[in-house]
Amino acid sequence: MKTDIILAGVGGQGILSVAAVIGEAALEDGLYMKQAEVHGMSQRGGDVQSHLRISDKPIASDLIPLGNVDIIISLEPMEALRYLQYLKKDGWVVTNSKPFENIPNYPDIEKVMEAYNNLPNKKIIDVYQIARDFGAPRSSNMVLLGAAAPYLNIDFNKLENGISHIFGRKGEEVIEMNLKALRAGREK
């Protein structure tokens, strides 16, 4: 078993928290994991992306070759498009439908969404609205993780445990809010 993942978004959206939860879950599942991150001006709303490789066998490199990604998970729809050349022919894209318009010339969202029309395997949901609906707008990243969970080859309970571990120092209320978000995303 091997799963290659690209996580994409904009600084401040919580992409690295998603990576930490997946990584924690993979380790608890007894899997090998390697990760590489790029923080391109992330503190100023720039792009953030992470290569995450999970396998039941040792992994040689933390970087994923073109055409080998099983799933792109993106909190920003345009950011996912940057990495389509990495996606396998039968790979999945799970993305937020709402843009984070951090640049003055952000393309028309309809044109961005048209780029997804030819992808055979995609899940596009409004993670912000789902998170707002249950009163936890800061947990939209965990909603997205929940939506991507079926494609990760990691037991869902391990993802829940990963949330408990990663957010443990922030208290039970934060843990429960993120667990609720994860479960809400899985239902979409």
C-alpha positions as a LaTeX table, in Angstrom:
\begin{tabular}{lrrr}
\hline
Residue & $x$ (\AA) & $y$ (\AA) & $z$ (\AA) \\
\hline
Met1 & 0.00 & 0.00 & 0.00 \\
Lys2 & 1.28 & 3.44 & $-0.99$ \\
Thr3 & $-0.55$ & 6.77 & $-1.03$ \\
Asp4 & 1.04 & 9.94 & $-2.41$ \\
Ile5 & $-0.72$ & 13.16 & $-1.44$ \\
Ile6 & $-0.27$ & 16.82 & $-2.30$ \\
Leu7 & $-1.83$ & 19.26 & 0.14 \\
Ala8 & $-2.32$ & 22.76 & $-1.25$ \\
Gly9 & $-3.67$ & 26.06 & $-0.07$ \\
Val10 & $-2.84$ & 29.56 & 1.05 \\
Gly11 & $-0.99$ & 30.59 & 4.18 \\
Gly12 & $-3.26$ & 30.60 & 7.21 \\
Gln13 & $-5.81$ & 28.08 & 5.90 \\
Gly14 & $-4.50$ & 25.20 & 8.00 \\
Ile15 & $-2.88$ & 22.98 & 5.37 \\
Leu16 & 0.01 & 22.10 & 7.67 \\
Ser17 & $-2.45$ & 21.06 & 10.40 \\
Val18 & $-4.08$ & 18.70 & 7.89 \\
Ala19 & $-0.63$ & 17.27 & 7.09 \\
Ala20 & 0.13 & 16.83 & 10.79 \\
Val21 & $-3.15$ & 14.96 & 11.42 \\
Ile22 & $-2.62$ & 12.66 & 8.42 \\
Gly23 & 0.96 & 12.04 & 9.47 \\
Glu24 & $-0.01$ & 11.24 & 13.04 \\
Ala25 & $-2.73$ & 8.85 & 11.81 \\
Ala26 & $-0.32$ & 7.10 & 9.43 \\
Leu27 & 2.26 & 6.59 & 12.17 \\
Glu28 & $-0.39$ & 5.24 & 14.53 \\
Asp29 & $-1.41$ & 2.84 & 11.76 \\
Gly30 & 2.20 & 1.56 & 11.66 \\
Leu31 & 2.90 & 3.09 & 8.25 \\
Tyr32 & 6.00 & 4.84 & 6.95 \\
Met33 & 5.72 & 8.51 & 6.12 \\
Lys34 & 7.80 & 11.24 & 4.51 \\
Gln35 & 6.81 & 14.87 & 4.10 \\
Ala36 & 8.19 & 17.92 & 2.31 \\
Glu37 & 6.68 & 21.39 & 2.73 \\
Val38 & 6.94 & 24.64 & 0.82 \\
His39 & 5.85 & 27.85 & 2.50 \\
Gly40 & 5.89 & 30.41 & $-0.31$ \\
Met41 & 5.32 & 33.70 & 1.51 \\
Ser42 & 2.72 & 31.83 & 3.54 \\
Gln43 & 2.53 & 34.48 & 6.24 \\
Arg44 & 1.46 & 36.97 & 3.58 \\
Gly45 & $-1.23$ & 34.82 & 1.98 \\
Gly46 & 1.13 & 33.03 & $-0.40$ \\
Asp47 & 0.83 & 29.43 & $-1.46$ \\
Val48 & 1.54 & 26.55 & 0.88 \\
Gln49 & 1.96 & 23.01 & $-0.35$ \\
Ser50 & 3.11 & 19.77 & 1.12 \\
His51 & 4.10 & 16.45 & $-0.40$ \\
Leu52 & 3.04 & 13.64 & 1.90 \\
Arg53 & 4.02 & 10.06 & 1.13 \\
Ile54 & 2.57 & 7.16 & 3.10 \\
Ser55 & 3.43 & 3.49 & 2.61 \\
Asp56 & 3.61 & 0.13 & 4.31 \\
Lys57 & 7.22 & $-0.09$ & 3.03 \\
Pro58 & 10.16 & 2.29 & 3.56 \\
Ile59 & 10.06 & 5.44 & 1.41 \\
Ala60 & 13.21 & 6.69 & $-0.32$ \\
Ser61 & 12.22 & 10.27 & $-1.21$ \\
Asp62 & 9.88 & 12.84 & 0.27 \\
Leu63 & 9.21 & 14.42 & $-3.14$ \\
Ile64 & 6.56 & 12.92 & $-5.42$ \\
Pro65 & 7.38 & 12.55 & $-9.13$ \\
Leu66 & 5.09 & 14.00 & $-11.79$ \\
Gly67 & 2.13 & 11.75 & $-12.58$ \\
Asn68 & 2.30 & 9.81 & $-9.30$ \\
Val69 & $-0.04$ & 11.65 & $-6.91$ \\
Asp70 & $-3.03$ & 9.65 & $-5.72$ \\
Ile71 & $-4.88$ & 12.63 & $-4.25$ \\
Ile72 & $-4.62$ & 16.41 & $-4.23$ \\
Ile73 & $-6.31$ & 17.94 & $-1.20$ \\
Ser74 & $-6.73$ & 21.70 & $-1.53$ \\
Leu75 & $-8.38$ & 24.40 & 0.55 \\
Glu76 & $-8.18$ & 26.76 & $-2.41$ \\
Pro77 & $-9.53$ & 25.73 & $-5.84$ \\
Met78 & $-6.95$ & 27.55 & $-7.96$ \\
Glu79 & $-4.08$ & 26.18 & $-5.86$ \\
Ala80 & $-5.11$ & 22.59 & $-6.63$ \\
Leu81 & $-4.83$ & 23.34 & $-10.35$ \\
Arg82 & $-1.12$ & 24.18 & $-9.95$ \\
Tyr83 & $-0.40$ & 20.53 & $-9.17$ \\
Leu84 & $-2.55$ & 18.65 & $-11.71$ \\
Gln85 & 0.58 & 17.54 & $-13.60$ \\
Tyr86 & 1.46 & 15.47 & $-10.51$ \\
Leu87 & $-1.89$ & 13.65 & $-10.47$ \\
Lys88 & $-2.22$ & 10.05 & $-11.66$ \\
Lys89 & $-4.74$ & 9.45 & $-14.45$ \\
Asp90 & $-7.08$ & 7.82 & $-11.91$ \\
Gly91 & $-6.13$ & 10.15 & $-9.04$ \\
Trp92 & $-8.54$ & 12.25 & $-7.01$ \\
Val93 & $-8.83$ & 15.98 & $-6.38$ \\
Val94 & $-10.69$ & 17.04 & $-3.26$ \\
Thr95 & $-11.03$ & 20.81 & $-3.05$ \\
Asn96 & $-12.92$ & 23.67 & $-1.55$ \\
Ser97 & $-15.30$ & 25.34 & $-3.98$ \\
Lys98 & $-14.82$ & 28.84 & $-2.58$ \\
Pro99 & $-11.72$ & 30.84 & $-3.47$ \\
Phe100 & $-9.42$ & 32.64 & $-1.10$ \\
Glu101 & $-9.01$ & 35.75 & $-3.22$ \\
Asn102 & $-5.65$ & 36.96 & $-2.00$ \\
Ile103 & $-4.51$ & 38.59 & $-5.24$ \\
Pro104 & $-6.11$ & 41.49 & $-7.12$ \\
Asn105 & $-6.29$ & 39.61 & $-10.44$ \\
Tyr106 & $-7.77$ & 36.36 & $-9.13$ \\
Pro107 & $-9.39$ & 34.64 & $-12.13$ \\
Asp108 & $-13.15$ & 34.36 & $-12.47$ \\
Ile109 & $-14.23$ & 31.44 & $-10.25$ \\
Glu110 & $-16.39$ & 29.98 & $-13.05$ \\
Lys111 & $-13.29$ & 29.69 & $-15.22$ \\
Val112 & $-11.37$ & 28.07 & $-12.37$ \\
Met113 & $-14.18$ & 25.55 & $-11.89$ \\
Glu114 & $-14.28$ & 24.81 & $-15.64$ \\
Ala115 & $-10.77$ & 23.43 & $-15.31$ \\
Tyr116 & $-12.21$ & 20.68 & $-13.11$ \\
Asn117 & $-14.76$ & 19.57 & $-15.73$ \\
Asn118 & $-12.42$ & 17.09 & $-17.43$ \\
Leu119 & $-11.19$ & 15.46 & $-14.24$ \\
Pro120 & $-12.73$ & 12.01 & $-13.80$ \\
Asn121 & $-12.34$ & 11.87 & $-10.00$ \\
Lys122 & $-13.14$ & 15.01 & $-8.07$ \\
Lys123 & $-14.99$ & 16.12 & $-4.99$ \\
Ile124 & $-15.68$ & 19.85 & $-4.73$ \\
Ile125 & $-17.44$ & 21.14 & $-1.62$ \\
Asp126 & $-17.89$ & 24.45 & 0.19 \\
Val127 & $-15.91$ & 23.65 & 3.32 \\
Tyr128 & $-16.37$ & 27.16 & 4.70 \\
Gln129 & $-20.16$ & 26.89 & 4.64 \\
Ile130 & $-20.15$ & 23.42 & 6.16 \\
Ala131 & $-17.90$ & 24.64 & 9.00 \\
Arg132 & $-20.04$ & 27.76 & 9.52 \\
Asp133 & $-23.21$ & 25.66 & 9.62 \\
Phe134 & $-22.13$ & 24.04 & 12.86 \\
Gly135 & $-20.47$ & 27.11 & 14.32 \\
Ala136 & $-16.80$ & 26.28 & 13.74 \\
Pro137 & $-15.56$ & 28.36 & 10.78 \\
Arg138 & $-11.92$ & 27.89 & 11.82 \\
Ser139 & $-12.27$ & 24.13 & 11.29 \\
Ser140 & $-12.88$ & 24.22 & 7.54 \\
Asn141 & $-9.54$ & 22.48 & 7.01 \\
Met142 & $-10.77$ & 19.47 & 9.00 \\
Val143 & $-14.01$ & 19.46 & 6.97 \\
Leu144 & $-11.83$ & 19.11 & 3.87 \\
Leu145 & $-9.81$ & 16.32 & 5.49 \\
Gly146 & $-13.04$ & 14.48 & 6.30 \\
Ala147 & $-14.14$ & 14.77 & 2.66 \\
Ala148 & $-10.78$ & 13.36 & 1.52 \\
Ala149 & $-10.68$ & 10.59 & 4.13 \\
Pro150 & $-12.18$ & 7.83 & 1.91 \\
Tyr151 & $-9.25$ & 8.18 & $-0.52$ \\
Leu152 & $-6.38$ & 8.16 & 2.00 \\
Asn153 & $-6.14$ & 4.43 & 2.81 \\
Ile154 & $-6.00$ & 5.29 & 6.52 \\
Asp155 & $-8.54$ & 4.11 & 9.06 \\
Phe156 & $-10.93$ & 6.97 & 9.93 \\
Asn157 & $-10.52$ & 6.29 & 13.67 \\
Lys158 & $-6.80$ & 6.93 & 13.27 \\
Leu159 & $-7.56$ & 10.34 & 11.75 \\
Glu160 & $-9.78$ & 11.09 & 14.75 \\
Asn161 & $-6.95$ & 10.04 & 17.07 \\
Gly162 & $-4.57$ & 12.24 & 15.08 \\
Ile163 & $-6.82$ & 15.24 & 15.73 \\
Ser164 & $-6.92$ & 14.44 & 19.44 \\
His165 & $-3.12$ & 14.24 & 19.55 \\
Ile166 & $-2.33$ & 17.27 & 17.39 \\
Phe167 & $-4.87$ & 19.58 & 19.07 \\
Gly168 & $-4.60$ & 18.04 & 22.55 \\
Arg169 & $-2.75$ & 20.95 & 24.14 \\
Lys170 & $-5.51$ & 23.34 & 23.01 \\
Gly171 & $-8.15$ & 21.61 & 25.11 \\
Glu172 & $-11.20$ & 19.39 & 24.74 \\
Glu173 & $-13.38$ & 22.07 & 23.15 \\
Val174 & $-10.94$ & 22.53 & 20.25 \\
Ile175 & $-10.56$ & 18.77 & 19.84 \\
Glu176 & $-14.33$ & 18.26 & 19.73 \\
Met177 & $-14.83$ & 21.12 & 17.27 \\
Asn178 & $-12.25$ & 19.61 & 14.90 \\
Leu179 & $-13.66$ & 16.09 & 15.28 \\
Lys180 & $-17.11$ & 17.43 & 14.44 \\
Ala181 & $-15.65$ & 19.13 & 11.35 \\
Leu182 & $-13.88$ & 15.94 & 10.25 \\
Arg183 & $-17.11$ & 13.92 & 10.57 \\
Ala184 & $-19.14$ & 16.60 & 8.75 \\
Gly185 & $-16.71$ & 16.47 & 5.83 \\
Arg186 & $-16.87$ & 12.69 & 5.65 \\
Glu187 & $-20.66$ & 12.92 & 5.19 \\
Lys188 & $-20.33$ & 15.13 & 2.09 \\
\hline
\end{tabular}
